[in-house]
Amino acid sequence: MSNDRFNNSDINSILHGLFRPPSLRELFENKLKELDMSPTAVLGLLDMQHRALTGILDGTQKTVDYTYFIKLASFLQMPREKVIELYMIALESRFPTVTVSPEKIQFIKENFDLAALRKAGFIDSITDFEQIEQRLLVKLGLKSIFEYKRPGNDVAFSSGLIVPKNPLIRSFWIKAAMTVFEEIGNPYEYSRQALIEYFPQIRWHSTNVERGLTEVIRSLYKIGITVIYLPPLPTLQLRGATFAIDDKPCIVLTNYVGYYSTLWFALIHELYHVLFDWEDIKTDSYHLTDDDNDQLTVQHREKMANDFAREYLFSKEKTASVKRYINDNVYVNDYAKNNHVHPGLIYVFAAFDAGAGDRRAWGRAKQWDPTANAAIGSIDIPWHDQRSTEEIIKKRKRDLYL
């Protein structure tokens, strides 16, 4: 058999993998295993902040206190010069010294809303194009910035004729979501019947603020539906989205209003689309639940999904019946318990029905409805996270989906 298919590049790559020295991160984690210590305990021992230690181990922090190298070298029991050398290797891999070409700068400016990304904490500067390019490549799983392509406007239920108000940030959000879904790679087949059978069990999980949503996400994963949470982005008023990835439903939750109850409303809303609009979504690749879309076809389908979510979680009739007791927290809590929902949903729905002008109703909702942050701790993927999507999802799959 001919060996022509192997070239010098292949051989160099193989040899590089064989003789590559362990990274600072690998040495650190091996030492933790050897000493049977937790990362938290080591932080106390080294008298270092988590961000500073991560910045050294992964090469994400350009400015470092030299005494940290001394402490880390002592902990790893190796020369400080070697620690600095490994840090520099990691730093150079994160921040190549090669300047960004004018073509790349132009491409980045034309395809990304840098001001919005900085406001979200994704980048530190709108002029440091080396950092900007690196962050985009890492987050979007690209080898070259020129691989990035904005998705089309052919969203499910939309004619595609109306240009979105914020196309750059919307495209980035969509691409970031798709990268996460592709990295997760749900192995289970989607079963509509399994979803129908599981549906009655979803609502009562809202009563468990810290664990309920994650438990539902884990169960949905096993019937072929992947759910993730992405934080909101400036100018992007989306409540959620449903994608078709490998012929399986993939749901993104976000929450630009900040209420716990709206997370559950968004989830049920998107599951309605999975149940009743799946063929359209598969044809168009994705559907966005967009408060800015004025098209009648979109509004009609969105109203149907909204009505379904409201009826399932806590109907208008039930809200009306509890209205006279809305200031009696004990009564509302008991009513919520009997209806298998968190009382926050009652207060938020009551405020919604009362209208934006009723400050007392929204004051009650704010007082008794938990913030979304209480439920997303284990599923959040912050925009400021410096790790690659691959690194984030590797741990997330183990903790949440498997």
Tab-separated table of C-alpha atoms in Angstrom:
chain	number	residue	atom	x	y	z
A	1	MET	CA	0.000	0.000	0.000
A	2	SER	CA	1.309	3.437	-0.883
A	3	ASN	CA	2.261	5.880	1.873
A	4	ASP	CA	1.873	8.926	-0.402
A	5	ARG	CA	-1.078	10.135	1.589
A	6	PHE	CA	1.254	10.984	4.481
A	7	ASN	CA	3.253	14.177	4.036
A	8	ASN	CA	5.745	16.081	6.149
A	9	SER	CA	2.975	18.157	7.686
A	10	ASP	CA	1.192	15.016	8.897
A	11	ILE	CA	4.385	13.610	10.381
A	12	ASN	CA	5.249	16.891	12.115
A	13	SER	CA	1.783	17.082	13.560
A	14	ILE	CA	1.979	13.537	14.932
A	15	LEU	CA	5.423	14.092	16.402
A	16	HIS	CA	4.326	17.389	17.953
A	17	GLY	CA	1.490	15.589	19.687
A	18	LEU	CA	3.823	12.874	20.967
A	19	PHE	CA	6.462	15.190	22.407
A	20	ARG	CA	4.349	18.160	23.469
A	21	PRO	CA	5.202	19.099	27.055
A	22	PRO	CA	2.307	19.148	29.500
A	23	SER	CA	0.646	22.520	29.850
A	24	LEU	CA	0.577	24.517	33.054
A	25	ARG	CA	-3.111	23.648	33.390
A	26	GLU	CA	-2.408	19.925	33.046
A	27	LEU	CA	0.415	20.038	35.590
A	28	PHE	CA	-1.811	21.907	38.038
A	29	GLU	CA	-4.723	19.454	37.699
A	30	ASN	CA	-2.366	16.485	38.044
A	31	LYS	CA	-0.996	17.984	41.246
A	32	LEU	CA	-4.539	18.430	42.591
A	33	LYS	CA	-5.231	14.740	41.972
A	34	GLU	CA	-1.919	13.746	43.526
A	35	LEU	CA	-2.648	15.737	46.691
A	36	ASP	CA	-6.398	15.019	46.634
A	37	MET	CA	-7.161	18.729	46.961
A	38	SER	CA	-9.989	20.830	45.610
A	39	PRO	CA	-9.347	23.967	43.510
A	40	THR	CA	-11.024	26.039	46.224
A	41	ALA	CA	-8.625	24.757	48.879
A	42	VAL	CA	-5.646	25.567	46.673
A	43	LEU	CA	-6.846	29.125	46.165
A	44	GLY	CA	-6.709	29.624	49.902
A	45	LEU	CA	-3.302	27.987	50.136
A	46	LEU	CA	-1.859	30.150	47.353
A	47	ASP	CA	-3.714	33.271	48.524
A	48	MET	CA	-4.908	33.904	44.960
A	49	GLN	CA	-8.213	34.808	43.341
A	50	HIS	CA	-9.817	32.269	40.992
A	51	ARG	CA	-9.627	34.649	38.026
A	52	ALA	CA	-5.915	35.322	38.561
A	53	LEU	CA	-5.077	31.611	38.837
A	54	THR	CA	-7.143	30.759	35.753
A	55	GLY	CA	-5.489	33.606	33.852
A	56	ILE	CA	-2.040	32.138	34.531
A	57	LEU	CA	-2.942	28.485	33.923
A	58	ASP	CA	-4.772	29.164	30.647
A	59	GLY	CA	-2.792	32.169	29.438
A	60	THR	CA	-5.827	34.448	29.362
A	61	GLN	CA	-4.385	37.181	31.576
A	62	LYS	CA	-1.730	39.433	30.053
A	63	THR	CA	-0.798	41.269	33.251
A	64	VAL	CA	0.269	39.062	36.177
A	65	ASP	CA	1.696	39.714	39.652
A	66	TYR	CA	5.162	38.102	39.623
A	67	THR	CA	4.683	36.751	43.143
A	68	TYR	CA	1.969	34.468	41.748
A	69	PHE	CA	4.611	32.636	39.704
A	70	ILE	CA	6.650	32.101	42.865
A	71	LYS	CA	3.649	30.690	44.738
A	72	LEU	CA	2.586	28.468	41.839
A	73	ALA	CA	6.140	27.182	41.307
A	74	SER	CA	6.344	26.262	44.988
A	75	PHE	CA	3.021	24.432	44.831
A	76	LEU	CA	3.977	22.537	41.654
A	77	GLN	CA	7.495	21.900	42.996
A	78	MET	CA	9.195	23.089	39.835
A	79	PRO	CA	11.494	25.993	38.913
A	80	ARG	CA	9.725	29.322	38.614
A	81	GLU	CA	11.475	29.865	35.246
A	82	LYS	CA	9.691	26.757	33.925
A	83	VAL	CA	6.350	28.030	35.230
A	84	ILE	CA	6.905	31.364	33.472
A	85	GLU	CA	7.933	29.570	30.268
A	86	LEU	CA	4.760	27.464	30.246
A	87	TYR	CA	2.680	30.552	31.010
A	88	MET	CA	4.240	32.357	28.053
A	89	ILE	CA	3.455	29.405	25.776
A	90	ALA	CA	-0.193	29.497	26.869
A	91	LEU	CA	-0.275	33.296	26.555
A	92	GLU	CA	1.110	33.254	23.023
A	93	SER	CA	-1.426	30.626	21.968
A	94	ARG	CA	-4.217	32.879	23.236
A	95	PHE	CA	-2.792	36.167	21.999
A	96	PRO	CA	-0.651	35.659	18.885
A	97	THR	CA	1.814	38.469	18.283
A	98	VAL	CA	0.939	38.605	14.601
A	99	THR	CA	-0.929	41.814	13.839
A	100	VAL	CA	-4.421	41.590	12.410
A	101	SER	CA	-4.537	42.365	8.708
A	102	PRO	CA	-6.592	45.299	7.373
A	103	GLU	CA	-8.818	42.791	5.555
A	104	LYS	CA	-9.668	41.037	8.826
A	105	ILE	CA	-10.337	44.324	10.582
A	106	GLN	CA	-12.707	45.377	7.822
A	107	PHE	CA	-14.451	41.992	7.896
A	108	ILE	CA	-14.914	42.171	11.671
A	109	LYS	CA	-16.309	45.709	11.500
A	110	GLU	CA	-18.774	44.740	8.780
A	111	ASN	CA	-20.043	41.596	10.511
A	112	PHE	CA	-20.054	42.290	14.258
A	113	ASP	CA	-21.587	44.960	16.474
A	114	LEU	CA	-18.474	45.630	18.544
A	115	ALA	CA	-20.095	48.247	20.767
A	116	ALA	CA	-22.832	45.802	21.796
A	117	LEU	CA	-20.313	43.002	22.368
A	118	ARG	CA	-18.230	45.250	24.605
A	119	LYS	CA	-21.324	46.300	26.546
A	120	ALA	CA	-22.128	42.607	27.093
A	121	GLY	CA	-18.613	41.991	28.450
A	122	PHE	CA	-17.639	39.747	25.557
A	123	ILE	CA	-14.705	41.978	24.571
A	124	ASP	CA	-12.774	44.621	26.529
A	125	SER	CA	-12.145	47.063	23.699
A	126	ILE	CA	-13.542	47.873	20.273
A	127	THR	CA	-10.063	48.664	18.929
A	128	ASP	CA	-7.960	45.709	20.147
A	129	PHE	CA	-8.584	43.559	17.083
A	130	GLU	CA	-6.172	40.845	18.155
A	131	GLN	CA	-8.285	40.200	21.247
A	132	ILE	CA	-11.521	40.645	19.310
A	133	GLU	CA	-10.524	38.117	16.661
A	134	GLN	CA	-9.324	35.604	19.253
A	135	ARG	CA	-12.520	35.883	21.297
A	136	LEU	CA	-14.681	35.404	18.208
A	137	LEU	CA	-12.715	32.380	17.035
A	138	VAL	CA	-12.856	30.736	20.460
A	139	LYS	CA	-16.550	31.443	21.078
A	140	LEU	CA	-17.786	30.534	17.599
A	141	GLY	CA	-15.519	27.533	17.026
A	142	LEU	CA	-13.860	29.021	13.946
A	143	LYS	CA	-10.382	28.396	12.574
A	144	SER	CA	-10.464	31.577	10.521
A	145	ILE	CA	-12.587	34.667	11.004
A	146	PHE	CA	-13.428	34.482	7.297
A	147	GLU	CA	-15.349	31.239	7.964
A	148	TYR	CA	-18.045	33.284	9.683
A	149	LYS	CA	-21.248	33.663	7.691
A	150	ARG	CA	-24.327	35.478	8.848
A	151	PRO	CA	-27.512	33.352	8.759
A	152	GLY	CA	-30.223	34.327	6.312
A	153	ASN	CA	-33.500	36.000	7.213
A	154	ASP	CA	-35.622	32.980	6.295
A	155	VAL	CA	-36.839	32.411	9.856
A	156	ALA	CA	-39.779	30.078	10.466
A	157	PHE	CA	-43.160	31.870	10.160
A	158	SER	CA	-41.454	34.916	8.585
A	159	SER	CA	-41.574	35.966	4.946
A	160	GLY	CA	-37.910	36.900	5.087
A	161	LEU	CA	-38.633	40.251	3.466
A	162	ILE	CA	-38.247	42.338	6.596
A	163	VAL	CA	-34.680	43.106	7.636
A	164	PRO	CA	-34.166	42.693	11.421
A	165	LYS	CA	-33.494	45.863	13.407
A	166	ASN	CA	-30.242	44.458	14.800
A	167	PRO	CA	-28.899	42.017	12.184
A	168	LEU	CA	-25.263	41.933	13.375
A	169	ILE	CA	-25.888	41.122	17.029
A	170	ARG	CA	-28.727	38.762	16.103
A	171	SER	CA	-26.473	36.839	13.711
A	172	PHE	CA	-23.742	36.565	16.345
A	173	TRP	CA	-26.253	35.269	18.910
A	174	ILE	CA	-27.582	32.662	16.472
A	175	LYS	CA	-24.107	31.476	15.519
A	176	ALA	CA	-23.037	31.278	19.169
A	177	ALA	CA	-26.104	29.169	19.966
A	178	MET	CA	-25.573	26.836	17.025
A	179	THR	CA	-21.929	26.354	18.032
A	180	VAL	CA	-23.028	25.271	21.505
A	181	PHE	CA	-25.619	22.831	20.148
A	182	GLU	CA	-23.163	21.294	17.707
A	183	GLU	CA	-20.620	20.891	20.502
A	184	ILE	CA	-23.184	19.189	22.761
A	185	GLY	CA	-24.216	16.771	20.003
A	186	ASN	CA	-27.305	15.216	21.609
A	187	PRO	CA	-27.146	11.460	20.799
A	188	TYR	CA	-30.827	10.764	21.568
A	189	GLU	CA	-33.491	10.644	18.866
A	190	TYR	CA	-36.293	13.166	19.149
A	191	SER	CA	-39.637	11.615	20.065
A	192	ARG	CA	-42.744	13.793	19.813
A	193	GLN	CA	-44.774	11.176	21.636
A	194	ALA	CA	-42.278	11.101	24.496
A	195	LEU	CA	-42.549	14.892	24.757
A	196	ILE	CA	-46.358	14.694	24.896
A	197	GLU	CA	-46.144	12.089	27.671
A	198	TYR	CA	-43.592	14.105	29.643
A	199	PHE	CA	-45.376	17.449	29.318
A	200	PRO	CA	-47.718	17.053	32.331
A	201	GLN	CA	-44.673	16.664	34.588
A	202	ILE	CA	-42.973	19.934	33.653
A	203	ARG	CA	-45.027	22.548	35.522
A	204	TRP	CA	-44.458	21.394	39.101
A	205	HIS	CA	-40.683	21.641	38.616
A	206	SER	CA	-41.120	25.433	38.686
A	207	THR	CA	-41.633	25.128	42.458
A	208	ASN	CA	-37.958	24.183	42.837
A	209	VAL	CA	-36.163	27.408	41.989
A	210	GLU	CA	-32.591	26.160	42.136
A	211	ARG	CA	-32.957	22.692	40.601
A	212	GLY	CA	-36.305	22.517	38.786
A	213	LEU	CA	-35.257	23.989	35.457
A	214	THR	CA	-32.086	21.911	35.252
A	215	GLU	CA	-34.043	18.734	35.997
A	216	VAL	CA	-36.460	19.486	33.155
A	217	ILE	CA	-33.559	20.247	30.816
A	218	ARG	CA	-31.954	16.914	31.720
A	219	SER	CA	-35.203	15.021	31.043
A	220	LEU	CA	-35.831	16.806	27.741
A	221	TYR	CA	-32.294	15.963	26.626
A	222	LYS	CA	-33.068	12.270	26.946
A	223	ILE	CA	-36.033	12.603	24.582
A	224	GLY	CA	-33.923	14.344	21.969
A	225	ILE	CA	-34.507	18.012	22.880
A	226	THR	CA	-31.484	20.069	23.896
A	227	VAL	CA	-32.072	23.218	25.949
A	228	ILE	CA	-29.423	25.836	26.750
A	229	TYR	CA	-29.410	29.315	28.260
A	230	LEU	CA	-27.614	32.272	26.685
A	231	PRO	CA	-27.617	35.656	28.428
A	232	PRO	CA	-29.336	38.544	26.650
A	233	LEU	CA	-27.362	40.901	24.442
A	234	PRO	CA	-27.832	44.660	24.078
A	235	THR	CA	-30.517	45.639	21.517
A	236	LEU	CA	-31.618	41.993	21.126
A	237	GLN	CA	-35.109	41.577	22.538
A	238	LEU	CA	-35.460	37.828	22.211
A	239	ARG	CA	-37.133	35.573	24.766
A	240	GLY	CA	-36.061	32.329	23.166
A	241	ALA	CA	-35.435	30.406	19.971
A	242	THR	CA	-35.815	26.923	18.548
A	243	PHE	CA	-33.291	25.466	16.107
A	244	ALA	CA	-33.246	22.309	14.041
A	245	ILE	CA	-29.811	20.704	14.453
A	246	ASP	CA	-29.388	17.201	13.002
A	247	ASP	CA	-33.189	16.962	12.767
A	248	LYS	CA	-33.515	17.452	16.540
A	249	PRO	CA	-35.101	20.381	18.389
A	250	CYS	CA	-32.642	22.682	20.128
A	251	ILE	CA	-34.045	25.422	22.349
A	252	VAL	CA	-32.283	28.560	23.542
A	253	LEU	CA	-33.651	30.373	26.556
A	254	THR	CA	-32.714	33.939	27.327
A	255	ASN	CA	-34.254	36.510	29.627
A	256	TYR	CA	-33.848	40.193	28.973
A	257	VAL	CA	-36.553	41.093	31.522
A	258	GLY	CA	-34.933	39.190	34.391
A	259	TYR	CA	-37.917	37.386	35.943
A	260	TYR	CA	-37.779	33.737	36.999
A	261	SER	CA	-41.310	33.148	35.733
A	262	THR	CA	-40.509	34.339	32.218
A	263	LEU	CA	-37.897	31.570	31.914
A	264	TRP	CA	-40.647	28.985	32.356
A	265	PHE	CA	-42.985	30.878	30.070
A	266	ALA	CA	-40.272	30.974	27.376
A	267	LEU	CA	-39.582	27.243	27.753
A	268	ILE	CA	-43.239	26.236	27.379
A	269	HIS	CA	-43.623	28.718	24.508
A	270	GLU	CA	-40.726	27.118	22.617
A	271	LEU	CA	-41.938	23.597	23.385
A	272	TYR	CA	-45.251	24.565	21.778
A	273	HIS	CA	-43.324	25.379	18.594
A	274	VAL	CA	-41.556	22.025	18.838
A	275	LEU	CA	-44.875	20.212	19.154
A	276	PHE	CA	-46.882	22.071	16.529
A	277	ASP	CA	-44.464	23.925	14.220
A	278	TRP	CA	-41.585	21.479	13.968
A	279	GLU	CA	-41.865	20.871	10.216
A	280	ASP	CA	-41.674	24.619	9.503
A	281	ILE	CA	-38.699	24.994	11.811
A	282	LYS	CA	-36.884	22.107	10.133
A	283	THR	CA	-37.436	23.733	6.751
A	284	ASP	CA	-36.134	27.143	7.841
A	285	SER	CA	-33.499	25.867	10.328
A	286	TYR	CA	-34.633	28.058	13.226
A	287	HIS	CA	-37.389	30.149	14.792
A	288	LEU	CA	-36.838	33.206	16.997
A	289	THR	CA	-39.326	34.378	19.593
A	290	ASP	CA	-38.839	38.026	18.753
A	291	ASP	CA	-40.723	40.872	20.425
A	292	ASP	CA	-39.660	43.229	17.612
A	293	ASN	CA	-41.246	41.292	14.739
A	294	ASP	CA	-44.419	43.001	13.480
A	295	GLN	CA	-45.320	40.534	10.712
A	296	LEU	CA	-48.867	39.230	11.004
A	297	THR	CA	-47.895	35.618	10.294
A	298	VAL	CA	-45.320	35.714	13.069
A	299	GLN	CA	-47.641	37.499	15.482
A	300	HIS	CA	-50.381	34.916	14.927
A	301	ARG	CA	-48.121	31.935	15.608
A	302	GLU	CA	-46.542	33.704	18.563
A	303	LYS	CA	-49.951	34.440	20.069
A	304	MET	CA	-50.899	30.796	19.802
A	305	ALA	CA	-47.676	29.781	21.562
A	306	ASN	CA	-48.181	32.468	24.210
A	307	ASP	CA	-51.779	31.405	24.845
A	308	PHE	CA	-50.695	27.778	25.158
A	309	ALA	CA	-47.920	28.623	27.629
A	310	ARG	CA	-50.239	30.792	29.698
A	311	GLU	CA	-53.013	28.195	29.812
A	312	TYR	CA	-50.540	25.447	30.749
A	313	LEU	CA	-48.713	27.341	33.491
A	314	PHE	CA	-51.491	29.413	35.068
A	315	SER	CA	-54.541	30.433	33.055
A	316	LYS	CA	-56.167	33.856	32.927
A	317	GLU	CA	-59.238	32.393	34.599
A	318	LYS	CA	-57.196	31.201	37.570
A	319	THR	CA	-55.422	34.555	37.745
A	320	ALA	CA	-58.756	36.346	37.836
A	321	SER	CA	-60.045	34.075	40.615
A	322	VAL	CA	-57.043	34.781	42.829
A	323	LYS	CA	-56.939	38.515	42.085
A	324	ARG	CA	-59.024	39.586	45.097
A	325	TYR	CA	-56.535	37.816	47.404
A	326	ILE	CA	-53.392	38.986	45.637
A	327	ASN	CA	-52.177	40.918	48.714
A	328	ASP	CA	-52.511	37.846	50.924
A	329	ASN	CA	-49.176	36.122	50.418
A	330	VAL	CA	-50.171	33.047	52.431
A	331	TYR	CA	-53.296	32.541	50.316
A	332	VAL	CA	-51.371	32.995	47.048
A	333	ASN	CA	-48.691	30.536	48.178
A	334	ASP	CA	-51.305	27.921	49.068
A	335	TYR	CA	-53.108	28.497	45.777
A	336	ALA	CA	-49.838	28.104	43.884
A	337	LYS	CA	-49.002	24.927	45.787
A	338	ASN	CA	-52.394	23.417	44.952
A	339	ASN	CA	-51.827	24.256	41.270
A	340	HIS	CA	-48.247	22.932	41.214
A	341	VAL	CA	-46.568	26.213	40.249
A	342	HIS	CA	-44.228	28.676	41.878
A	343	PRO	CA	-46.211	31.623	43.340
A	344	GLY	CA	-44.019	34.005	41.357
A	345	LEU	CA	-45.888	32.976	38.214
A	346	ILE	CA	-49.162	34.130	39.754
A	347	TYR	CA	-47.746	37.537	40.652
A	348	VAL	CA	-46.100	38.040	37.252
A	349	PHE	CA	-49.213	36.972	35.320
A	350	ALA	CA	-51.386	39.177	37.530
A	351	ALA	CA	-49.106	42.129	36.827
A	352	PHE	CA	-49.131	41.367	33.114
A	353	ASP	CA	-52.925	41.275	33.081
A	354	ALA	CA	-53.078	44.533	35.035
A	355	GLY	CA	-50.943	46.301	32.439
A	356	ALA	CA	-47.694	48.207	32.419
A	357	GLY	CA	-49.221	51.156	34.247
A	358	ASP	CA	-50.035	49.242	37.435
A	359	ARG	CA	-46.915	49.866	39.493
A	360	ARG	CA	-48.265	48.080	42.558
A	361	ALA	CA	-48.850	44.880	40.595
A	362	TRP	CA	-45.349	44.937	39.159
A	363	GLY	CA	-43.972	45.821	42.581
A	364	ARG	CA	-45.550	42.642	43.967
A	365	ALA	CA	-44.163	40.641	41.058
A	366	LYS	CA	-40.681	41.979	41.696
A	367	GLN	CA	-41.000	41.257	45.409
A	368	TRP	CA	-42.265	37.677	45.205
A	369	ASP	CA	-40.871	36.369	41.905
A	370	PRO	CA	-37.241	35.190	42.155
A	371	THR	CA	-34.718	36.606	39.723
A	372	ALA	CA	-33.758	34.483	36.747
A	373	ASN	CA	-30.234	34.231	38.177
A	374	ALA	CA	-31.532	31.953	40.922
A	375	ALA	CA	-32.341	29.248	38.362
A	376	ILE	CA	-29.589	29.571	35.745
A	377	GLY	CA	-26.486	29.147	37.867
A	378	SER	CA	-25.656	25.719	36.461
A	379	ILE	CA	-26.761	26.424	32.872
A	380	ASP	CA	-25.534	29.977	32.268
A	381	ILE	CA	-22.835	30.586	29.625
A	382	PRO	CA	-21.703	34.150	30.404
A	383	TRP	CA	-20.450	36.247	27.519
A	384	HIS	CA	-17.387	37.241	29.539
A	385	ASP	CA	-16.284	33.608	29.995
A	386	GLN	CA	-12.854	33.414	28.362
A	387	ARG	CA	-12.938	29.659	27.815
A	388	SER	CA	-13.653	28.132	24.435
A	389	THR	CA	-17.109	26.719	23.768
A	390	GLU	CA	-15.498	23.277	23.629
A	391	GLU	CA	-14.074	23.683	27.146
A	392	ILE	CA	-17.344	24.985	28.572
A	393	ILE	CA	-19.507	22.262	27.051
A	394	LYS	CA	-17.131	19.457	28.021
A	395	LYS	CA	-17.845	20.165	31.692
A	396	ARG	CA	-21.488	21.116	31.106
A	397	LYS	CA	-22.272	17.794	29.409
A	398	ARG	CA	-20.895	15.889	32.367
A	399	ASP	CA	-22.734	17.966	34.981
A	400	LEU	CA	-26.044	18.651	33.259
A	401	TYR	CA	-26.820	16.457	30.290
A	402	LEU	CA	-25.318	13.061	31.068
